[in-house]
Amino acid sequence: MSKLRIGLSTVFMLMLLSIFSAVAFAEDGVPPTSTNPAPGIHVGDVDNFGNQSTHRTHGNFQNNTNSCANCHSTHNGEDEMLLMKDGEYELCMSCHDGTMGFYDVTKGSGAGTFDDSHLSSSMHNVDSDLLVKQAPGAVKNTSTDILECSSCHNPHGSANDRLLKETVIGTTPFAYNPTTFVSVPVGTKTINLALTEDPDYTAINTLTGGGLKITKSIGPKDTLDKQYYSQFCSACHDDYYGKRSSGRPSNATKTDTHDYLFSHTTNSTSQGRNCAACHYAHGTDVTTLTDALGQKVADLTKPVADGGKYGWTEEKAEAYMKDVSVKGSSLKKYTNMAICFACHATSISNQIDPKYIGPDGRFIGRGLIR
Amino acid sequence: MKKRTVYILMSSIVALSVAFFAAIYFFNLESTIKPIVAKVDPSGPPIFTNALYGEFNAPLNKPMDVTKIGEFVYVSDTNNKQVQVFDQSGTSVFKFGKEGTKEGEFKFPYGIAGDKDGNVYVADLYNANISIFDSKGKFLKYFNDKEKLLKSPGGLRIVDKKLYVTDIKANKLFVFNLSGEKLLEIGGAGMEEGKFIAPNAVAVDNDDHIYVTDSGNNRVQVFDKSGKFIKIINGSKDGKGDPTFLNPRGVAVDSKGNVFVVNNLAHNIYAFDKNGKELYELGGMGTENDKLYLPNGLFIDDRDTLFVTDTINQRVSVFY
């Protein structure tokens, strides 16, 4: 009899439980999901410290986040970081395509442009299945990773400006002290860019107090930053990093001096002797290239009535600025070999029209070179 | 058990069944009984029905917005710098536009809408203009933005001869009449009520309330027809708490006044009732039929069919 009673009580309890759980379930209207796991708890409600969350674009996730799955796969990752490479470019481009108003990478900026619709375009071709080891000048770099936005940027945050990674290939930091050759540990800021608040976004910048500012960059900030910036590039393009007179690092492995190769100096603090002096990080095209005077297509086509010097047609300006180099425009800031001329003109020619010479006795466009 | 008892049991089952169905028939109870058998909850979530992919050799590439004009579905096929047009069955019927800055060309075709004559309006984020085509895709003219206000047009809808367009860089919503005179301007950069950061989409309901997706602030703001702020929808209770949206994009309102918001980075669509109470979610990250992967544009037609652009899956998914 008592067994029967216990049995009936259990059934009754289960019935009550199901009724109440149904009510509790109905309270928030929906069954629990990844973005609404419990009544009143939504993604974005709580930050990692249990505080009311303030939205941070990069690098902050709440304790019950499901956002990891946007990029990572627990058991089916395509590299040791468990990344799913398909869709990475699209994910980044869902905001950086101009639909957030700022940091549109298809528009010319301090990093150049990701736009292949114009003449003379060349870029770090993310989303094209290029392997990192295919970088020009790669000798030590044998990385079989696919070139993606995350090859250079860490979306989770970085000590460096513009989320530039602290380790580029593998887990070894790219940066080392150029004098002592001692490795700079992860977490130390090595790349400061010359950032200034972008006047196009003053309205937004005045809102954020000390927080996020929309900035623009003209390249690495100070002398040491230039060297670290070159070290960053040379994590992949390793054989291009060095002093002209010393030759390329791979010469050390060659026995015949006739096989030696030499490169323009890239590891110096001096103007024009770091990677960013001549190259954009993202890419270039006829709209971002300049001539030796630092003029772009936009300057050449500006109507005379609006203060332009030439008032050329778009076709004429683009034909002038077009890069005809056999190897392509190679992410250059200046068209063709105009940067060589801008820097070295006064030492290789004494017939330069004085109107092209600036007060420093050099070509006017030289001033733009970092 | 005796044979007789079995017979009695069997005949009573038969008798009861006959009585049950006779009662239903004579008392006209079919309509009351039927919904119990196969009830479709009208307030329940729409169900995935089909997807529009485009041709096998020329699929959609980053479809950013969608609209239905007449019986055709027009999709801004952004990375292909064109508009693809589908019939109801999902067959790609024709396309128009190519890359460029001249008439009939696009750099970033985004918001797309139709007027009552069936003309197609396409906002171009990069070219900073709105092109007008006839329903067959022939370029007619540019929308005459008389005060040259548009810098980066994004979301676009035409309701009752009024053109609603968001300007992403200017952080504003403009309302024009179709001849290009500005009727209303809301916004400016900011986080306060009535201000926006990167407004990406707009919708208008039957009460002429204006819904603007304020992507940078992770919310949708609702205004009355004179532009007066009414409320915020951000997934929190009464819109007063922290947002649950992650990069909200397309917004649309169905005939019942339910509001649907595309949550781009969470790969889903939130539905709210008229009072802002959350009803359900559609989608979720994935490539299966009823899933979404970085969805963006949203359009609801007069039959409450829901069209959403699913950018990575390169399709427009239809829910009904």
XYZ file of C-alpha atoms in Angstrom:
690
model
C 0.000 0.000 0.000
C 2.734 2.439 1.036
C 4.668 1.604 -2.141
C 1.576 2.502 -4.150
C 1.280 5.775 -2.203
C 4.920 6.684 -2.891
C 4.416 5.819 -6.535
C 1.316 8.000 -6.803
C 3.018 10.871 -4.926
C 5.945 10.689 -7.357
C 3.599 10.841 -10.318
C 1.771 13.777 -8.723
C 5.068 15.580 -8.023
C 6.215 15.068 -11.601
C 2.901 16.434 -12.854
C 3.248 19.547 -10.665
C 6.877 19.975 -11.758
C 5.943 19.811 -15.406
C 3.120 22.295 -14.902
C 5.349 24.780 -13.058
C 8.232 24.373 -15.469
C 5.865 25.035 -18.313
C 4.792 28.238 -16.559
C 8.398 29.254 -15.941
C 9.173 28.450 -19.556
C 6.283 30.581 -20.714
C 7.309 33.531 -18.543
C 9.968 34.746 -20.977
C 7.959 33.593 -23.936
C 10.687 31.598 -25.628
C 12.642 28.437 -24.990
C 16.234 29.045 -23.884
C 18.603 29.739 -26.740
C 22.231 30.673 -27.086
C 21.421 34.359 -27.124
C 18.703 34.214 -24.470
C 19.813 31.343 -22.248
C 17.640 32.134 -19.268
C 14.758 34.481 -18.538
C 16.062 38.008 -18.440
C 19.620 37.069 -19.437
C 20.653 38.094 -22.915
C 23.918 38.222 -24.769
C 25.535 41.526 -23.918
C 23.978 41.810 -20.449
C 27.020 40.901 -18.423
C 30.710 41.346 -19.082
C 33.486 39.057 -17.889
C 33.659 40.829 -14.553
C 29.969 40.408 -13.859
C 29.269 44.081 -14.528
C 26.610 45.478 -16.759
C 28.169 45.250 -20.153
C 29.308 48.155 -22.213
C 29.709 47.231 -25.836
C 33.271 46.758 -26.964
C 33.716 46.074 -30.606
C 36.749 43.862 -30.321
C 37.932 41.709 -27.511
C 35.176 41.480 -24.932
C 32.900 38.518 -24.506
C 30.431 37.674 -21.806
C 30.677 34.623 -19.626
C 28.090 32.598 -21.516
C 29.067 33.710 -25.010
C 28.457 31.695 -28.143
C 30.311 34.131 -30.390
C 33.482 31.977 -30.445
C 31.706 29.796 -33.001
C 31.774 32.691 -35.463
C 35.423 31.873 -36.166
C 36.475 28.761 -34.250
C 35.488 25.115 -34.404
C 36.149 22.976 -31.334
C 36.982 19.796 -33.224
C 37.075 20.776 -36.879
C 39.415 23.772 -36.896
C 41.615 24.294 -39.933
C 44.711 25.284 -37.980
C 46.154 25.005 -34.513
C 44.042 27.964 -33.402
C 40.943 25.922 -34.360
C 40.016 28.607 -36.862
C 37.488 28.025 -39.595
C 39.044 29.920 -42.451
C 36.005 29.997 -44.677
C 34.100 33.124 -44.017
C 36.756 35.023 -42.079
C 37.145 37.730 -44.691
C 33.370 38.047 -44.994
C 33.012 38.297 -41.225
C 35.512 41.156 -41.056
C 33.929 42.748 -44.110
C 30.465 42.686 -42.595
C 31.576 45.808 -40.719
C 34.684 47.020 -42.564
C 32.927 47.375 -45.938
C 31.663 50.859 -45.147
C 28.382 49.813 -43.584
C 29.616 50.986 -40.180
C 30.600 54.346 -41.635
C 34.204 54.242 -40.416
C 37.258 51.999 -40.982
C 36.101 51.040 -44.465
C 39.056 49.082 -45.845
C 37.882 49.465 -49.423
C 38.630 53.171 -49.211
C 42.091 54.657 -49.361
C 43.648 55.073 -45.910
C 47.040 54.963 -44.241
C 47.088 51.250 -44.993
C 46.120 51.738 -48.635
C 43.066 49.917 -49.925
C 41.444 46.537 -50.487
C 39.786 47.283 -53.799
C 40.609 45.476 -57.026
C 38.247 47.482 -59.192
C 40.762 50.102 -60.295
C 43.844 50.092 -62.515
C 47.179 49.043 -61.042
C 45.717 47.309 -58.038
C 47.767 44.957 -55.915
C 47.150 43.891 -52.352
C 47.751 41.430 -49.591
C 45.280 39.111 -51.195
C 43.301 37.836 -48.238
C 40.491 35.451 -49.111
C 42.346 34.053 -52.116
C 43.858 30.874 -50.612
C 47.386 32.284 -50.872
C 49.755 30.629 -48.417
C 51.783 32.780 -46.053
C 55.008 31.147 -47.300
C 54.278 32.456 -50.797
C 55.264 35.938 -49.613
C 57.966 37.501 -51.794
C 61.270 37.280 -49.962
C 60.171 34.329 -47.854
C 63.131 32.092 -47.115
C 62.858 31.205 -43.452
C 59.095 31.592 -43.576
C 57.647 28.211 -44.488
C 54.202 28.756 -42.992
C 51.460 26.844 -44.775
C 48.751 29.006 -43.178
C 46.390 30.736 -45.554
C 46.756 34.516 -45.777
C 43.780 36.079 -43.997
C 42.969 39.302 -42.167
C 44.032 37.464 -39.008
C 47.490 36.817 -40.461
C 48.336 40.388 -39.461
C 45.549 41.504 -37.103
C 44.436 39.980 -33.840
C 40.682 40.519 -33.546
C 40.864 39.786 -29.821
C 43.044 42.787 -29.211
C 46.734 43.571 -29.219
C 49.272 45.709 -27.449
C 49.997 47.257 -30.845
C 48.041 49.924 -32.663
C 45.429 48.782 -35.187
C 45.310 45.332 -33.543
C 48.562 44.399 -35.300
C 49.607 41.012 -34.012
C 52.380 40.508 -31.500
C 53.230 37.130 -33.028
C 52.859 36.801 -36.782
C 53.928 33.239 -37.540
C 53.485 30.662 -34.799
C 53.729 31.762 -31.192
C 57.153 33.443 -31.272
C 56.986 37.231 -30.948
C 58.106 38.948 -34.158
C 59.775 41.880 -32.415
C 63.275 42.036 -31.019
C 65.390 44.889 -29.854
C 67.303 46.048 -32.967
C 70.436 46.742 -30.944
C 70.560 43.898 -28.442
C 68.592 41.402 -30.542
C 66.718 40.383 -27.401
C 63.194 39.230 -28.146
C 60.416 41.567 -26.997
C 57.858 39.534 -25.057
C 54.225 39.330 -26.080
C 52.220 42.025 -24.355
C 54.745 44.809 -24.992
C 53.701 47.485 -27.421
C 56.206 47.717 -30.249
C 54.259 49.309 -33.091
C 53.036 52.810 -32.433
C 51.481 54.355 -35.497
C 51.351 58.069 -36.143
C 47.626 58.287 -35.444
C 45.578 61.427 -35.484
C 41.862 61.787 -34.922
C 40.085 61.637 -38.248
C 38.369 64.984 -38.823
C 35.692 63.224 -40.878
C 34.460 61.612 -37.658
C 34.669 64.498 -35.232
C 30.999 64.036 -34.387
C 31.605 60.472 -33.216
C 34.962 61.185 -31.600
C 33.558 63.910 -29.384
C 31.034 61.412 -28.005
C 33.373 58.748 -26.798
C 35.218 60.676 -24.122
C 38.486 58.888 -23.507
C 37.252 55.767 -25.280
C 37.314 54.669 -28.883
C 38.469 57.274 -31.359
C 38.306 57.028 -35.108
C 41.830 57.795 -36.221
C 43.885 57.923 -39.372
C 47.472 56.902 -39.763
C 50.408 57.990 -41.883
C 52.607 55.064 -40.864
C 54.902 54.090 -37.973
C 55.288 56.892 -35.459
C 58.866 57.237 -34.286
C 62.241 55.858 -35.237
C 62.029 52.649 -33.214
C 58.464 52.056 -34.408
C 59.765 52.058 -37.977
C 62.209 49.294 -37.165
C 59.595 47.223 -35.372
C 57.207 47.798 -38.253
C 59.795 46.411 -40.656
C 60.357 43.457 -38.336
C 56.618 42.857 -38.454
C 56.634 42.734 -42.272
C 59.749 40.618 -42.307
C 58.112 37.940 -40.191
C 56.894 36.766 -43.608
C 59.151 38.641 -46.069
C 62.243 37.679 -44.058
C 64.874 37.883 -46.793
C 64.040 41.526 -47.535
C 64.931 42.648 -44.016
C 68.374 44.059 -43.692
C 70.940 46.702 -44.615
C 71.709 47.286 -48.285
C 75.471 46.966 -47.847
C 75.125 43.693 -45.922
C 73.079 41.977 -48.607
C 70.042 39.802 -48.080
C 70.140 37.473 -45.061
C 70.053 34.400 -47.298
C 73.493 35.315 -48.660
C 74.914 33.701 -45.528
C 73.843 30.309 -46.899
C 75.523 30.859 -50.280
C 79.085 29.915 -51.131
C 79.422 31.791 -54.418
C 79.391 35.565 -54.007
C 78.016 35.840 -57.532
C 74.770 34.433 -56.155
C 74.483 37.147 -53.541
C 71.388 39.341 -53.598
C 71.014 42.815 -52.180
C 67.999 44.756 -51.002
C 67.243 48.383 -50.269
C 67.785 48.986 -46.566
C 64.638 48.163 -44.607
C 65.829 47.962 -41.015
C 66.950 51.504 -40.354
C 65.462 54.335 -38.331
C 66.199 56.781 -41.143
C 63.601 58.193 -43.436
C 62.797 55.982 -46.401
C 64.500 52.933 -44.960
C 61.610 50.952 -43.547
C 58.941 48.918 -45.340
C 56.180 51.471 -44.713
C 58.217 54.158 -46.472
C 57.449 52.632 -49.860
C 54.611 50.159 -49.327
C 51.046 50.132 -48.075
C 50.037 47.315 -45.725
C 46.659 46.520 -47.308
C 47.090 47.328 -50.967
C 47.294 49.977 -53.614
C 45.627 51.049 -56.833
C 45.672 53.993 -59.193
C 43.691 56.102 -56.700
C 46.137 55.642 -53.818
C 49.376 55.833 -55.832
C 51.184 59.160 -55.958
C 53.798 60.617 -58.227
C 57.157 61.991 -57.074
C 55.488 65.258 -56.114
C 53.022 63.442 -53.866
C 50.086 64.067 -56.185
C 47.241 61.590 -56.513
C 44.649 61.153 -59.261
C 42.224 63.165 -57.143
C 44.668 66.103 -57.162
C 45.195 65.895 -60.891
C 41.488 65.776 -61.721
C 40.467 68.552 -59.354
C 38.869 71.227 -61.529
C 40.905 74.401 -61.904
C 37.829 76.348 -60.855
C 37.955 74.534 -57.485
C 41.616 75.352 -56.980
C 43.037 72.375 -58.878
C 46.348 72.789 -60.685
C 45.600 70.677 -63.747
C 41.897 69.875 -64.120
C 42.703 66.716 -66.045
C 40.086 64.182 -67.049
C 39.889 60.968 -65.059
C 41.220 59.030 -68.065
C 44.228 61.273 -68.495
C 45.053 61.283 -64.790
C 44.763 57.493 -64.537
C 46.880 56.978 -67.645
C 49.567 59.175 -66.032
C 49.401 57.426 -62.662
C 49.141 53.890 -64.032
C 51.856 51.573 -62.783
C 53.610 49.834 -65.668
C 56.126 47.812 -63.622
C 56.566 44.281 -64.888
C 55.958 42.867 -61.426
C 52.876 44.982 -60.830
C 52.255 47.789 -58.424
C 53.494 45.706 -55.427
C 51.445 47.611 -52.827
C 53.540 50.692 -53.531
C 52.702 54.159 -52.286
C 54.316 55.830 -55.313
C 53.663 54.837 -58.898
C 56.309 52.955 -60.825
C 59.752 53.872 -59.425
C 58.736 57.430 -58.598
C 59.689 56.969 -54.960
C 63.324 56.370 -55.935
C 63.233 59.619 -57.865
C 61.512 61.493 -55.047
C 64.276 60.502 -52.620
C 67.341 60.389 -54.780
C 66.589 62.911 -57.533
C 68.856 65.643 -56.278
C 71.797 63.286 -55.998
C 71.379 61.670 -59.402
C 70.386 64.630 -61.520
C 71.251 68.299 -61.581
C 68.614 69.265 -64.119
C 65.519 69.242 -61.956
C 63.094 72.070 -62.404
C 63.570 74.180 -59.240
C 59.804 74.434 -58.799
C 59.792 70.749 -57.834
C 62.386 71.267 -55.143
C 61.216 71.934 -51.614
C 62.904 74.135 -48.977
C 64.949 71.130 -47.815
C 66.591 70.971 -51.220
C 64.776 67.725 -51.990
C 61.866 66.721 -54.159
C 58.578 68.049 -52.805
C 56.952 64.597 -52.569
C 59.801 63.301 -50.451
C 58.285 64.866 -47.388
C 55.520 62.263 -47.461
C 57.942 59.399 -47.027
C 58.181 57.950 -43.498
C -12.445 -13.588 -20.503
C -15.771 -14.875 -21.734
C -16.596 -14.576 -25.383
C -19.718 -12.648 -24.462
C -17.755 -9.998 -22.532
C -15.376 -9.493 -25.478
C -18.325 -9.046 -27.835
C -19.924 -6.526 -25.451
C -16.627 -4.582 -25.196
C -16.117 -4.564 -28.943
C -19.638 -3.489 -29.722
C -19.504 -0.713 -27.120
C -16.284 0.607 -28.753
C -18.064 0.597 -32.120
C -21.172 2.225 -30.634
C -19.101 4.921 -28.893
C -17.143 5.677 -32.066
C -20.351 5.968 -34.090
C -21.903 8.182 -31.430
C -18.759 10.376 -31.314
C -18.606 10.985 -35.057
C -22.437 11.300 -35.316
C -22.339 13.982 -32.607
C -19.581 15.849 -34.459
C -21.615 15.631 -37.673
C -25.049 16.573 -36.273
C -23.844 19.292 -33.908
C -21.524 20.806 -36.546
C -18.439 20.491 -34.375
C -15.904 19.992 -37.175
C -14.522 23.479 -36.942
C -14.067 23.178 -33.182
C -12.415 19.786 -33.333
C -10.168 20.343 -36.340
C -7.760 22.871 -34.852
C -7.030 20.439 -32.042
C -5.836 17.940 -34.618
C -3.765 20.266 -36.788
C -3.537 23.643 -35.206
C -1.191 26.160 -36.795
C -0.387 28.786 -34.260
C -0.831 32.076 -36.099
C 1.413 33.816 -33.603
C 4.123 31.207 -34.019
C 7.326 31.775 -35.914
C 7.304 31.787 -39.709
C 8.736 28.616 -41.206
C 11.546 28.416 -43.761
C 10.010 27.676 -47.152
C 12.668 28.162 -49.822
C 15.763 30.083 -50.814
C 16.763 32.129 -53.853
C 20.283 31.339 -54.993
C 20.601 32.652 -58.510
C 22.194 30.727 -61.338
C 24.635 27.949 -60.506
C 27.399 29.667 -62.494
C 26.569 33.158 -61.319
C 25.389 32.920 -57.717
C 24.593 35.870 -55.509
C 27.713 37.348 -53.927
C 27.088 39.247 -50.725
C 23.388 39.995 -51.193
C 22.802 43.030 -48.972
C 19.118 43.901 -49.389
C 15.942 42.561 -50.908
C 12.530 43.848 -51.857
C 9.458 42.612 -53.686
C 7.985 44.786 -56.394
C 4.887 43.366 -58.063
C 5.496 39.655 -58.397
C 9.280 39.835 -58.681
C 11.905 39.770 -55.946
C 14.775 42.241 -56.465
C 18.060 41.585 -54.680
C 21.040 43.933 -54.443
C 23.819 41.521 -55.385
C 26.455 43.766 -53.893
C 29.804 42.106 -54.641
C 28.644 41.413 -58.197
C 27.747 45.126 -58.441
C 24.331 44.339 -59.865
C 20.699 43.655 -59.062
C 19.387 40.109 -59.538
C 15.682 39.613 -60.088
C 13.833 36.428 -59.147
C 10.339 35.149 -59.782
C 8.213 33.670 -57.007
C 9.569 30.183 -57.565
C 13.110 31.394 -56.947
C 14.307 31.345 -60.546
C 16.698 34.123 -61.466
C 14.855 35.908 -64.257
C 17.209 38.724 -65.175
C 19.935 40.977 -63.807
C 20.971 44.546 -64.361
C 23.853 46.842 -63.530
C 27.627 46.485 -63.667
C 30.604 47.910 -61.874
C 31.242 51.589 -62.344
C 30.291 55.108 -61.440
C 28.226 56.010 -64.484
C 24.485 55.721 -65.158
C 23.190 52.213 -64.522
C 26.427 51.213 -62.771
C 27.145 50.393 -59.155
C 30.026 50.335 -56.710
C 28.111 49.128 -53.643
C 24.416 48.594 -54.413
C 22.690 48.463 -51.050
C 19.137 49.508 -50.118
C 16.561 48.574 -52.736
C 12.883 49.561 -52.981
C 10.089 49.952 -55.472
C 7.463 52.626 -56.077
C 3.851 51.961 -57.033
C 4.682 52.145 -60.763
C 7.087 49.245 -60.342
C 10.222 51.360 -60.733
C 13.258 50.111 -58.852
C 15.318 52.434 -56.640
C 18.828 51.310 -55.699
C 20.966 53.155 -53.154
C 24.703 52.995 -53.810
C 26.767 53.414 -50.641
C 30.011 54.281 -52.446
C 28.675 56.201 -55.425
C 26.552 58.251 -53.019
C 23.449 58.217 -55.174
C 20.133 56.476 -55.724
C 19.545 55.126 -59.240
C 16.048 54.624 -60.601
C 15.353 51.809 -63.065
C 12.136 50.604 -64.673
C 10.890 47.190 -63.595
C 12.858 45.570 -66.431
C 16.116 47.127 -65.251
C 16.438 49.980 -67.743
C 18.146 52.976 -66.155
C 15.762 55.922 -66.026
C 17.469 58.578 -63.940
C 19.091 59.360 -60.621
C 16.874 60.220 -57.701
C 16.899 63.989 -57.630
C 18.304 64.707 -54.188
C 17.750 68.417 -54.639
C 19.813 69.602 -51.693
C 22.590 67.092 -52.450
C 22.260 65.671 -48.958
C 23.172 62.058 -49.562
C 26.770 61.076 -48.765
C 26.501 57.347 -48.164
C 22.957 56.050 -48.655
C 22.310 52.643 -47.081
C 18.825 51.457 -46.093
C 16.051 52.449 -48.490
C 12.264 52.005 -48.441
C 9.431 53.703 -50.304
C 6.077 53.882 -48.528
C 3.106 56.001 -49.622
C 5.088 58.026 -52.136
C 7.715 58.865 -49.562
C 11.325 57.751 -49.871
C 13.047 56.839 -46.594
C 16.806 56.544 -46.767
C 19.503 56.202 -44.118
C 22.833 57.928 -44.604
C 25.431 55.799 -42.882
C 28.334 58.262 -42.686
C 26.110 61.232 -41.929
C 24.351 59.134 -39.261
C 20.973 60.394 -40.436
C 17.625 59.323 -41.791
C 16.178 61.411 -44.577
C 12.603 61.322 -45.818
C 11.972 62.761 -49.271
C 8.960 62.981 -51.522
C 9.537 61.234 -54.823
C 10.430 64.455 -56.577
C 13.371 64.861 -54.213
C 12.192 67.449 -51.729
C 13.284 66.771 -48.198
C 10.344 66.253 -45.865
C 12.116 65.132 -42.745
C 15.589 64.648 -41.324
C 16.368 62.733 -38.132
C 19.648 61.980 -36.400
C 23.229 63.070 -36.390
C 26.035 61.152 -34.690
C 25.355 60.137 -31.142
C 24.140 57.672 -28.596
C 21.213 59.652 -27.206
C 17.626 59.128 -28.252
C 17.115 60.330 -31.792
C 20.817 60.090 -32.673
C 22.485 57.341 -34.670
C 25.795 55.668 -35.365
C 25.794 53.981 -38.781
C 22.044 53.590 -39.397
C 21.746 50.706 -41.871
C 18.052 50.105 -42.461
C 14.611 51.651 -42.211
C 11.030 50.384 -42.134
C 7.614 51.986 -41.817
C 4.580 50.318 -40.225
C 0.860 50.769 -40.849
C 0.680 53.587 -38.284
C 3.398 55.454 -40.206
C 5.854 54.823 -37.409
C 9.432 54.845 -38.640
C 11.869 52.131 -37.509
C 15.569 52.859 -37.971
C 18.269 50.289 -37.323
C 20.990 52.112 -35.433
C 23.715 49.517 -36.063
C 26.564 51.201 -34.202
C 24.419 51.631 -31.107
C 23.039 48.081 -31.363
C 19.400 49.136 -31.330
C 16.358 50.018 -33.396
C 14.779 53.397 -32.768
C 11.110 54.081 -33.411
C 9.803 57.502 -34.412
C 6.366 58.828 -35.258
C 5.706 60.255 -38.690
C 6.798 63.712 -37.633
C 10.151 62.324 -36.517
C 9.398 62.445 -32.787
C 11.252 59.751 -30.864
C 8.933 57.088 -29.433
C 11.052 54.237 -28.143
C 14.071 51.984 -28.460
C 13.965 48.291 -29.275
C 17.232 46.601 -28.319
C 16.131 43.253 -26.948
C 16.098 44.412 -23.337
C 12.875 44.953 -21.401
C 11.265 48.199 -22.609
C 14.453 48.924 -24.552
C 15.895 50.573 -21.450
C 18.533 47.969 -20.592
C 21.686 46.983 -22.401
C 21.247 45.788 -25.952
C 21.151 42.144 -26.917
C 21.683 42.979 -30.580
C 25.004 42.348 -32.312
C 25.327 44.606 -35.315
C 21.602 44.842 -36.143
C 20.860 45.364 -39.823
C 17.574 44.794 -41.710
C 14.315 45.752 -40.013
C 10.730 45.111 -41.114
C 7.213 45.135 -39.688
C 4.501 42.605 -40.577
C 0.752 43.221 -40.905
C 0.183 42.478 -37.209
C 2.681 45.097 -36.173
C 5.342 42.570 -35.172
C 8.848 43.926 -35.643
C 11.647 41.782 -37.079
C 15.295 42.748 -36.664
C 18.236 41.038 -38.366
C 21.076 40.420 -35.951
C 24.032 40.203 -38.313
C 26.768 38.927 -35.995
C 24.454 36.563 -34.105
C 23.142 35.219 -37.431
C 19.486 35.403 -36.461
C 16.312 37.440 -36.672
C 14.578 38.622 -33.504
C 10.808 39.074 -33.588
C 9.051 41.446 -31.192
C 5.349 42.109 -30.799
C 3.836 45.560 -31.046
C 4.690 46.266 -27.421
C 8.312 45.308 -27.833
C 7.992 41.926 -26.122
C 10.291 39.353 -27.670
C 8.370 36.628 -29.474
C 10.902 34.296 -31.015
C 14.126 34.006 -32.982
C 14.611 32.725 -36.499
C 17.801 31.380 -38.034
C 20.963 30.847 -36.038
C 24.455 30.365 -37.454
C 24.698 27.658 -40.062
C 24.382 26.632 -43.660
C 21.293 24.429 -43.383
C 18.011 25.507 -44.897
C 16.557 27.415 -41.957
C 19.889 28.787 -40.753
C 21.591 32.076 -41.537
C 25.233 33.163 -41.833
C 25.833 36.899 -41.522
C 22.316 37.874 -42.636
C 21.708 41.490 -43.578
C 18.687 42.820 -45.495
C 15.076 42.097 -44.580
C 11.794 42.626 -46.377
C 8.262 41.539 -45.453
C 5.631 41.540 -48.204
C 1.905 42.163 -47.901
C 1.279 38.447 -47.276
C 3.716 38.531 -44.354
C 6.276 36.509 -46.247
C 9.703 37.277 -44.909
C 12.739 37.629 -47.215
C 16.203 37.833 -45.656
C 19.554 38.149 -47.426
C 21.987 35.541 -46.159
C 25.360 36.897 -47.247
C 27.797 34.012 -46.641
C 25.291 31.359 -47.734
C 24.888 33.481 -50.888
C 21.109 33.316 -50.927
C 17.904 35.009 -49.953
C 15.969 32.835 -47.516
C 12.196 32.969 -47.491
C 10.204 32.331 -44.308
C 6.419 32.132 -44.185
